[in-house]
Short mmCIF file of C-alpha atoms in Angstrom, two decimals:
data_model
loop_
_atom_site.label_atom_id
_atom_site.label_comp_id
_atom_site.label_asym_id
_atom_site.label_seq_id
_atom_site.Cartn_x
_atom_site.Cartn_y
_atom_site.Cartn_z
CA UNK A 227 0.00 0.00 0.00
CA UNK A 228 1.96 5.10 -0.78
CA UNK A 229 -0.27 7.06 3.50
CA UNK A 230 -2.05 10.24 3.75
CA UNK A 231 0.57 12.80 2.91
CA UNK A 232 -0.65 15.60 5.09
CA UNK A 233 -1.07 15.64 8.85
CA UNK A 234 -4.74 15.70 9.95
CA UNK A 235 -5.89 19.10 11.22
CA UNK A 236 -4.70 20.06 14.68
CA UNK A 237 -8.34 20.47 15.71
CA UNK A 238 -8.76 16.68 15.39
CA UNK A 239 -6.05 16.15 17.95
CA UNK A 240 -7.71 18.41 20.44
CA UNK A 241 -10.52 15.95 21.07
CA UNK A 242 -9.94 13.82 24.13
CA UNK A 243 -11.10 10.73 22.24
CA UNK A 244 -8.94 11.24 19.18
CA UNK A 245 -5.24 11.19 20.19
CA UNK A 246 -4.86 7.37 20.50
CA UNK A 247 -6.33 6.91 17.02
CA UNK A 248 -4.11 9.60 15.52
CA UNK A 249 -1.00 8.16 17.16
CA UNK A 250 -1.82 4.71 15.81
CA UNK A 251 -2.51 5.98 12.31
CA UNK A 252 0.64 8.09 12.26
CA UNK A 253 2.68 5.15 13.53
CA UNK A 254 1.19 3.00 10.78
CA UNK A 255 2.19 5.66 8.25
CA UNK A 256 5.71 5.59 9.63
CA UNK A 257 5.93 1.82 9.19
CA UNK A 258 4.66 2.18 5.62
CA UNK A 259 7.44 4.72 4.99
CA UNK A 260 10.07 2.16 6.01
CA UNK A 261 8.56 -0.57 3.83
CA UNK A 262 8.37 1.77 0.84
CA UNK A 263 11.97 2.85 1.31
CA UNK A 264 13.22 -0.74 1.37
CA UNK A 265 11.40 -1.38 -1.92
CA UNK A 266 12.28 1.89 -3.65
CA UNK A 267 15.93 2.08 -2.70
CA UNK A 268 16.77 -0.70 -5.17
CA UNK A 269 15.86 1.69 -8.01
CA UNK A 270 18.49 4.15 -6.79
CA UNK A 271 21.13 1.49 -6.16
CA UNK A 272 21.00 0.08 -9.71
CA UNK A 273 19.49 1.12 -13.02
CA UNK A 274 18.57 -2.50 -13.76
CA UNK A 275 15.54 -2.44 -11.47
CA UNK A 276 13.54 -0.16 -13.76
CA UNK A 277 14.11 -2.62 -16.60
CA UNK A 278 12.78 -5.56 -14.54
CA UNK A 279 16.07 -7.47 -14.49
CA UNK A 280 18.47 -8.02 -11.57
CA UNK A 281 21.92 -6.48 -11.67
CA UNK A 282 24.16 -9.33 -12.99
CA UNK A 283 27.05 -8.05 -10.86
CA UNK A 284 25.21 -9.29 -7.76
CA UNK A 285 24.07 -12.83 -8.33
CA UNK A 286 25.22 -14.67 -5.19
CA UNK A 287 22.75 -16.71 -3.16
CA UNK A 288 22.73 -13.95 -0.53
CA UNK A 289 21.91 -11.27 -3.11
CA UNK A 290 19.17 -13.41 -4.62
CA UNK A 291 17.74 -14.22 -1.19
CA UNK A 292 17.48 -10.54 -0.21
CA UNK A 293 15.80 -9.62 -3.51
CA UNK A 294 13.40 -12.54 -3.12
CA UNK A 295 12.48 -11.60 0.45
CA UNK A 296 11.80 -7.99 -0.52
CA UNK A 297 9.54 -9.18 -3.34
CA UNK A 298 7.87 -11.70 -1.03
CA UNK A 299 7.14 -9.47 1.95
CA UNK A 300 7.13 -5.88 0.71
CA UNK A 301 6.77 -5.37 -3.04
CA UNK A 302 3.18 -4.38 -3.91
CA UNK A 303 2.29 -4.44 -0.22
CA UNK A 304 4.07 -1.32 1.04
CA UNK A 305 2.41 1.21 -1.26
CA UNK A 306 -1.01 -0.40 -0.71
CA UNK A 307 -0.70 0.24 3.01
CA UNK A 308 0.30 3.83 2.23
CA UNK A 309 -2.69 4.21 -0.09
CA UNK A 310 -5.12 2.74 2.44
CA UNK A 311 -4.07 5.44 4.88
CA UNK A 312 -4.56 8.13 2.25
CA UNK A 313 -8.18 7.03 1.88
CA UNK A 314 -8.65 6.79 5.64
CA UNK A 315 -7.27 10.27 6.25
CA UNK A 316 -9.51 11.60 3.49
CA UNK A 317 -12.47 10.87 5.77
CA UNK A 318 -10.76 12.70 8.66
CA UNK A 319 -10.41 15.76 6.47
CA UNK A 320 -14.05 15.51 5.39
CA UNK A 321 -15.14 15.40 9.02
CA UNK A 322 -12.91 18.31 9.95
CA UNK A 323 -14.33 20.44 7.13
CA UNK A 324 -17.88 19.59 8.22
CA UNK A 325 -17.18 20.58 11.83
CA UNK A 326 -15.68 23.89 10.73
CA UNK A 327 -18.44 24.44 8.17
CA UNK A 328 -16.02 25.07 5.29
CA UNK A 329 -16.33 24.08 1.63
CA UNK A 330 -14.19 20.97 1.40
CA UNK A 331 -14.02 20.37 -2.35
CA UNK A 332 -12.12 23.53 -3.47
CA UNK A 333 -9.57 23.11 -0.68
CA UNK A 334 -9.02 19.45 -1.49
CA UNK A 335 -8.64 20.20 -5.19
CA UNK A 336 -5.99 22.80 -4.38
CA UNK A 337 -4.25 20.22 -2.22
CA UNK A 338 -4.27 17.75 -5.10
CA UNK A 339 -2.82 20.38 -7.45
CA UNK A 340 -0.05 20.93 -4.91
CA UNK A 341 0.62 17.19 -4.69
CA UNK A 342 0.70 16.95 -8.49
CA UNK A 343 3.28 19.72 -8.82
CA UNK A 344 5.41 18.22 -6.08
CA UNK A 345 5.13 14.84 -7.80
CA UNK A 346 6.31 16.20 -11.15
CA UNK A 347 9.30 17.87 -9.52
CA UNK A 348 10.02 14.70 -7.55
CA UNK A 349 9.86 12.52 -10.68
CA UNK A 350 12.17 14.76 -12.71
CA UNK A 351 14.68 15.75 -10.06
CA UNK A 352 14.83 12.79 -7.67
CA UNK A 353 12.87 9.63 -8.50
CA UNK A 354 10.94 8.78 -11.63
CA UNK A 355 8.96 6.19 -9.67
CA UNK A 356 7.01 8.99 -7.96
CA UNK A 357 3.54 8.18 -6.60
CA UNK A 358 2.34 11.70 -5.75
CA UNK A 359 1.14 12.52 -9.27
CA UNK A 360 -0.90 9.32 -9.28
CA UNK A 361 -2.37 10.19 -5.89
CA UNK A 362 -3.29 13.65 -7.14
CA UNK A 363 -5.15 12.32 -10.19
CA UNK A 364 -6.86 9.50 -8.31
CA UNK A 365 -7.74 11.90 -5.53
CA UNK A 366 -10.07 13.69 -7.93
CA UNK A 367 -12.00 10.45 -8.40
CA UNK A 368 -12.07 9.87 -4.65
CA UNK A 369 -13.40 13.39 -4.17
CA UNK A 370 -16.20 12.70 -6.64
CA UNK A 371 -17.12 9.58 -4.64
CA UNK A 372 -17.10 11.27 -1.23
CA UNK A 373 -20.84 10.76 -0.78
CA UNK A 374 -20.97 7.01 -1.46
CA UNK A 375 -21.80 4.54 1.29
CA UNK A 376 -19.44 2.02 2.85
CA UNK A 377 -20.92 -0.91 0.94
CA UNK A 378 -20.59 0.87 -2.40
CA UNK A 379 -16.97 1.78 -1.66
CA UNK A 380 -16.11 -1.81 -0.72
CA UNK A 381 -17.80 -3.27 -3.80
CA UNK A 382 -16.04 -0.77 -6.04
CA UNK A 383 -12.68 -1.60 -4.44
CA UNK A 384 -13.19 -5.33 -5.01
CA UNK A 385 -14.31 -4.76 -8.60
CA UNK A 386 -11.30 -2.58 -9.38
CA UNK A 387 -8.88 -5.13 -7.95
CA UNK A 388 -10.61 -8.03 -9.67
CA UNK A 389 -10.79 -6.12 -12.94
CA UNK A 390 -7.09 -5.35 -13.12
CA UNK A 391 -6.33 -8.96 -12.12
CA UNK A 392 -8.62 -10.23 -14.89
CA UNK A 393 -6.94 -8.03 -17.52
CA UNK A 394 -3.49 -9.19 -16.42
CA UNK A 395 -4.61 -12.83 -16.46
CA UNK A 396 -5.84 -12.46 -20.04
CA UNK A 397 -2.52 -10.94 -21.03
CA UNK A 398 -0.64 -13.79 -19.33
CA UNK A 399 -2.77 -16.44 -21.06
CA UNK A 400 -2.18 -14.65 -24.34
CA UNK A 401 1.56 -15.05 -23.90
CA UNK A 402 2.42 -11.39 -23.31
CA UNK A 403 5.96 -10.92 -22.00
CA UNK A 404 7.02 -7.92 -19.96
CA UNK A 405 10.70 -8.57 -20.69
CA UNK A 406 10.76 -9.60 -24.32
CA UNK A 407 14.55 -9.44 -24.73
CA UNK A 408 16.53 -10.12 -21.52
CA UNK A 409 19.84 -9.24 -23.15
CA UNK A 410 18.50 -5.87 -24.29
CA UNK A 411 17.03 -5.27 -20.83
CA UNK A 412 20.42 -5.95 -19.23
CA UNK A 413 22.08 -3.53 -21.64
CA UNK A 414 19.48 -0.88 -20.85
CA UNK A 415 19.99 -1.53 -17.15
CA UNK A 416 23.71 -0.91 -17.50
CA UNK A 417 23.02 2.29 -19.44
CA UNK A 418 20.67 3.49 -16.71
CA UNK A 419 23.21 2.65 -13.99
CA UNK A 420 25.87 4.68 -15.77
CA UNK A 421 23.42 7.56 -16.10
CA UNK A 422 22.77 7.44 -12.35
CA UNK A 423 26.49 7.65 -11.74
CA UNK A 424 26.65 10.94 -13.66
CA UNK A 425 25.94 14.46 -12.46
CA UNK A 426 22.66 16.29 -12.06
CA UNK A 427 22.19 16.73 -15.83
CA UNK A 428 22.68 13.03 -16.48
CA UNK A 429 20.32 12.15 -13.63
CA UNK A 430 17.51 14.41 -14.84
CA UNK A 431 17.93 13.20 -18.44
CA UNK A 432 17.62 9.58 -17.26
CA UNK A 433 14.52 10.36 -15.22
CA UNK A 434 12.86 12.07 -18.17
CA UNK A 435 13.82 9.18 -20.47
CA UNK A 436 12.18 6.68 -18.11
CA UNK A 437 8.94 8.60 -17.53
CA UNK A 438 7.03 7.05 -20.50
CA UNK A 439 7.81 3.57 -19.17
CA UNK A 440 6.39 4.57 -15.80
CA UNK A 441 3.00 5.20 -17.40
CA UNK A 442 2.70 1.48 -18.10
CA UNK A 443 3.61 0.68 -14.51
CA UNK A 444 0.97 3.05 -13.22
CA UNK A 445 -1.71 1.33 -15.30
CA UNK A 446 -1.42 -1.47 -12.74
CA UNK A 447 -0.25 0.45 -9.68
CA UNK A 448 -2.80 3.25 -10.10
CA UNK A 449 -5.98 1.14 -10.00
CA UNK A 450 -4.64 -0.86 -7.07
CA UNK A 451 -3.83 2.33 -5.20
CA UNK A 452 -7.35 3.60 -5.85
CA UNK A 453 -8.79 0.33 -4.60
CA UNK A 454 -6.79 0.83 -1.41
CA UNK A 455 -8.12 4.42 -1.22
CA UNK A 456 -11.65 3.00 -1.20
CA UNK A 457 -10.85 0.41 1.47
CA UNK A 458 -9.36 3.21 3.58
CA UNK A 459 -12.40 5.38 2.92
CA UNK A 460 -14.70 2.57 4.08
CA UNK A 461 -12.60 2.01 7.19
CA UNK A 462 -12.72 5.72 7.97
CA UNK A 463 -16.49 5.88 7.53
CA UNK A 464 -16.84 2.95 9.94
CA UNK A 465 -14.33 4.54 12.35
CA UNK A 466 -12.46 1.26 12.27
CA UNK A 467 -9.23 2.70 13.67
CA UNK A 468 -10.93 4.90 16.25
CA UNK A 469 -11.70 1.90 18.46
CA UNK A 470 -9.11 -0.77 17.70
CA UNK A 471 -9.95 -2.62 20.91
CA UNK A 472 -13.60 -2.85 19.93
CA UNK A 473 -12.68 -4.24 16.51
CA UNK A 474 -10.26 -6.94 17.62
CA UNK A 475 -12.45 -9.74 16.28
CA UNK A 476 -12.57 -8.14 12.83
CA UNK A 477 -8.81 -7.53 12.87
CA UNK A 478 -8.17 -11.17 13.81
CA UNK A 479 -10.34 -12.31 10.91
CA UNK A 480 -8.32 -10.09 8.60
CA UNK A 481 -5.15 -11.77 9.89
CA UNK A 482 -6.62 -15.28 9.59
CA UNK A 483 -7.60 -14.61 5.98
CA UNK A 484 -4.82 -12.29 4.92
CA UNK A 485 -1.73 -14.15 6.05
CA UNK A 486 -2.31 -17.59 4.49
CA UNK A 487 -3.74 -16.30 1.21
CA UNK A 488 -1.48 -13.26 1.03
CA UNK A 489 1.71 -15.15 1.79
CA UNK A 490 0.81 -17.96 -0.63
CA UNK A 491 0.25 -15.37 -3.35
CA UNK A 492 3.46 -13.59 -2.38
CA UNK A 493 5.44 -16.82 -2.81
CA UNK A 494 4.05 -17.21 -6.34
CA UNK A 495 4.74 -13.54 -7.06
CA UNK A 496 8.32 -13.56 -5.75
CA UNK A 497 9.23 -16.96 -7.19
CA UNK A 498 7.89 -15.99 -10.60
CA UNK A 499 10.18 -13.00 -10.87
CA UNK A 500 8.03 -10.35 -9.23
CA UNK A 501 6.68 -7.67 -11.52
CA UNK A 502 8.66 -9.08 -14.47
CA UNK A 503 6.31 -12.06 -14.84
CA UNK A 504 2.65 -11.54 -15.74
CA UNK A 505 1.41 -14.73 -14.09
CA UNK A 506 3.09 -13.90 -10.81
CA UNK A 507 2.01 -10.28 -11.14
CA UNK A 508 -1.61 -11.35 -11.59
CA UNK A 509 -1.47 -13.46 -8.44
CA UNK A 510 0.24 -10.61 -6.62
CA UNK A 511 -2.43 -8.11 -7.63
CA UNK A 512 -5.19 -10.35 -6.27
CA UNK A 513 -3.47 -11.33 -3.01
CA UNK A 514 -1.21 -8.40 -2.03
CA UNK A 515 -4.14 -6.37 -0.62
CA UNK A 516 -4.93 -9.21 1.79
CA UNK A 517 -1.35 -9.41 3.03
CA UNK A 518 -1.12 -5.63 3.39
CA UNK A 519 -4.37 -5.68 5.37
CA UNK A 520 -3.00 -8.42 7.63
CA UNK A 521 0.12 -6.33 8.27
CA UNK A 522 -2.04 -3.35 9.24
CA UNK A 523 -4.24 -5.48 11.52
CA UNK A 524 -1.20 -6.91 13.31
CA UNK A 525 0.44 -3.52 13.78
CA UNK A 526 -2.73 -1.90 15.08
CA UNK A 527 -3.17 -4.63 17.67
CA UNK A 528 0.49 -4.39 18.65
CA UNK A 529 0.12 -0.64 19.18
CA UNK A 530 -2.51 -1.37 21.86
CA UNK A 531 0.04 -3.14 24.10
CA UNK A 532 2.31 -1.32 26.55
CA UNK A 533 5.38 -1.97 24.42
CA UNK A 534 3.45 -1.14 21.28
CA UNK A 535 2.37 2.23 22.66
CA UNK A 536 5.99 3.11 23.34
CA UNK A 537 6.99 2.05 19.84
CA UNK A 538 4.08 3.99 18.32
CA UNK A 539 5.13 7.12 20.21
CA UNK A 540 8.58 6.89 18.62
CA UNK A 541 7.21 6.22 15.14
CA UNK A 542 4.34 8.72 15.11
CA UNK A 543 6.37 11.90 14.47
CA UNK A 544 7.73 10.39 11.24
CA UNK A 545 4.18 9.54 10.19
CA UNK A 546 2.93 13.04 10.91
CA UNK A 547 5.45 14.42 8.43
CA UNK A 548 5.20 11.56 5.95
CA UNK A 549 5.27 13.78 2.86
CA UNK A 550 8.51 15.40 3.99
CA UNK A 551 9.98 12.00 4.79
CA UNK A 552 8.85 10.44 1.50
CA UNK A 553 10.56 13.19 -0.47
CA UNK A 554 13.47 13.21 1.95
CA UNK A 555 14.09 9.50 1.35
CA UNK A 556 14.51 10.17 -2.35
CA UNK A 557 16.86 13.08 -1.70
CA UNK A 558 19.05 11.03 0.63
CA UNK A 559 19.12 8.11 -1.81
CA UNK A 560 20.18 10.49 -4.61
CA UNK A 561 23.00 11.78 -2.40
CA UNK A 562 24.16 8.25 -1.55
CA UNK A 563 23.84 6.46 -4.88
CA UNK A 564 24.02 8.96 -7.75
CA UNK A 565 26.84 11.08 -9.09
CA UNK A 566 25.26 14.09 -7.39
CA UNK A 567 26.64 12.61 -4.16
CA UNK A 568 28.70 9.50 -3.43
CA UNK A 569 27.98 7.83 -6.79
CA UNK A 570 27.50 4.32 -5.37
CA UNK A 571 24.96 3.18 -8.00
CA UNK A 572 25.92 -0.29 -9.20
CA UNK A 573 28.57 -0.64 -6.49
CA UNK A 574 26.51 -1.88 -3.52
CA UNK A 575 25.17 -5.42 -3.04
CA UNK A 576 21.46 -5.91 -2.19
CA UNK A 577 22.04 -6.85 1.50
CA UNK A 578 24.01 -3.63 2.03
CA UNK A 579 21.40 -1.63 0.12
CA UNK A 580 18.77 -2.79 2.64
CA UNK A 581 21.05 -1.79 5.52
CA UNK A 582 21.44 1.66 3.95
CA UNK A 583 17.64 1.92 3.84
CA UNK A 584 17.40 1.07 7.53
CA UNK A 585 20.09 3.65 8.33
CA UNK A 586 18.28 6.35 6.37
CA UNK A 587 15.06 5.50 8.15
CA UNK A 588 16.79 5.69 11.53
CA UNK A 589 18.01 9.18 10.68
CA UNK A 590 14.49 10.17 9.65
CA UNK A 591 13.01 8.89 12.90
CA UNK A 592 15.47 10.96 14.93
CA UNK A 593 15.01 14.10 12.83
CA UNK A 594 11.21 13.72 12.80
CA UNK A 595 11.06 13.40 16.58
CA UNK A 596 13.17 16.51 17.07
CA UNK A 597 11.25 18.49 14.43
CA UNK A 598 7.75 17.64 15.62
CA UNK A 599 8.71 18.50 19.20
CA UNK A 600 9.11 22.11 18.01
CA UNK A 601 6.78 22.43 15.04
CA UNK A 602 3.15 21.64 14.23
CA UNK A 603 3.85 20.37 10.68
CA UNK A 604 6.68 18.92 8.68
CA UNK A 605 8.27 21.42 6.24
CA UNK A 606 6.57 20.05 3.12
CA UNK A 607 3.28 19.54 4.98
CA UNK A 608 3.44 23.20 6.00
CA UNK A 609 4.00 24.36 2.42
CA UNK A 610 1.21 22.13 1.14
CA UNK A 611 -1.17 23.38 3.82
CA UNK A 612 -0.25 26.99 3.02
CA UNK A 613 -1.12 26.38 -0.63
CA UNK A 614 -4.31 24.53 0.30
CA UNK A 615 -5.55 27.17 2.73
CA UNK A 616 -4.15 30.14 0.76
CA UNK A 617 -2.54 31.52 3.91
CA UNK A 618 0.56 30.90 5.99
CA UNK A 619 -0.41 28.57 8.89
CA UNK A 620 1.35 28.74 12.23
CA UNK A 621 4.40 26.50 12.16
CA UNK A 622 5.94 26.59 15.61
CA UNK A 623 4.24 24.41 18.20
CA UNK A 624 4.72 27.09 20.85
CA UNK A 625 2.88 29.78 18.89
CA UNK A 626 -0.22 30.99 20.75
CA UNK A 627 -3.54 29.81 19.34
#
């Protein structure tokens, strides 16, 4: 599952009943940020990833095992969790607008325009695998559906997921190959890696060159993200995360269904070559939402324990500034792997790449905690809110209300 990319209004947090829910949701966002980073960092570490082939320089059993585990546990699951939280937070914003008696639609459309512009800049300057532009476009559809009931949202989500799975299955049966010429794909991967090793001009040129290929990726990723929006919307309408304790039975059922089916599908997906194989991709599309839901159910129940509450308190600041952290991850990866910084693209094995991701995330947790102790919003959240509200909101936490 990419979460809501703007912190819910401060007014929500003022309610005595709301803080536990907000802490849990923000902590869940923070976990999604880590999972997304572990998936995305491979595209900075080697140009081969965008061409759906592994870097031939790293073909040991350890390298293969790490790639397989990332495909098994995280690929197609991380951004679905993120997207679910976008849909859930959409309902929080709707409720906030209703309480304040403001016209929600124009504000939300401005917010989506802001996300779209940020996404274009992100895709060109930092990471062509950007998700913000997709969120901005799909957000318009979600806005148009803001009056639908929970049942309608759930049926639409299932139909969208089943529809994209059906189309992929037809393509697989028809013999469609995503990598038609492995040798050519390897050559293109090497070319992309060399481009990443260049300076800022080389990096931007490579990003622009890859953008048309990303459209094809989004034809699958986009509908799945929207399906997750709708599941999140339904959960928000039912206040599912407001009373986690009261929904334990439902969360356990999600785990009982999601783990066996989701993990079985993930094995097929990862063993078939991940997104490079249409059969495995079809299975992944149909089962990844269940595994992502099981992850969310497990985390939410963990956050209700004493230890879980302490962990959630550490994670929540990163989730409150998730837009800043999402963009910050790309910036740090550019500085580590491309010629703009250390130029390590193509020179780091997959196990070390994952360790770099964990290190970056650790830095973000520390910075987020220090930042949110002083400020009400992350830096990018503040800019996006200023554009949305057409005024400069208070930034410092100590400013008088």
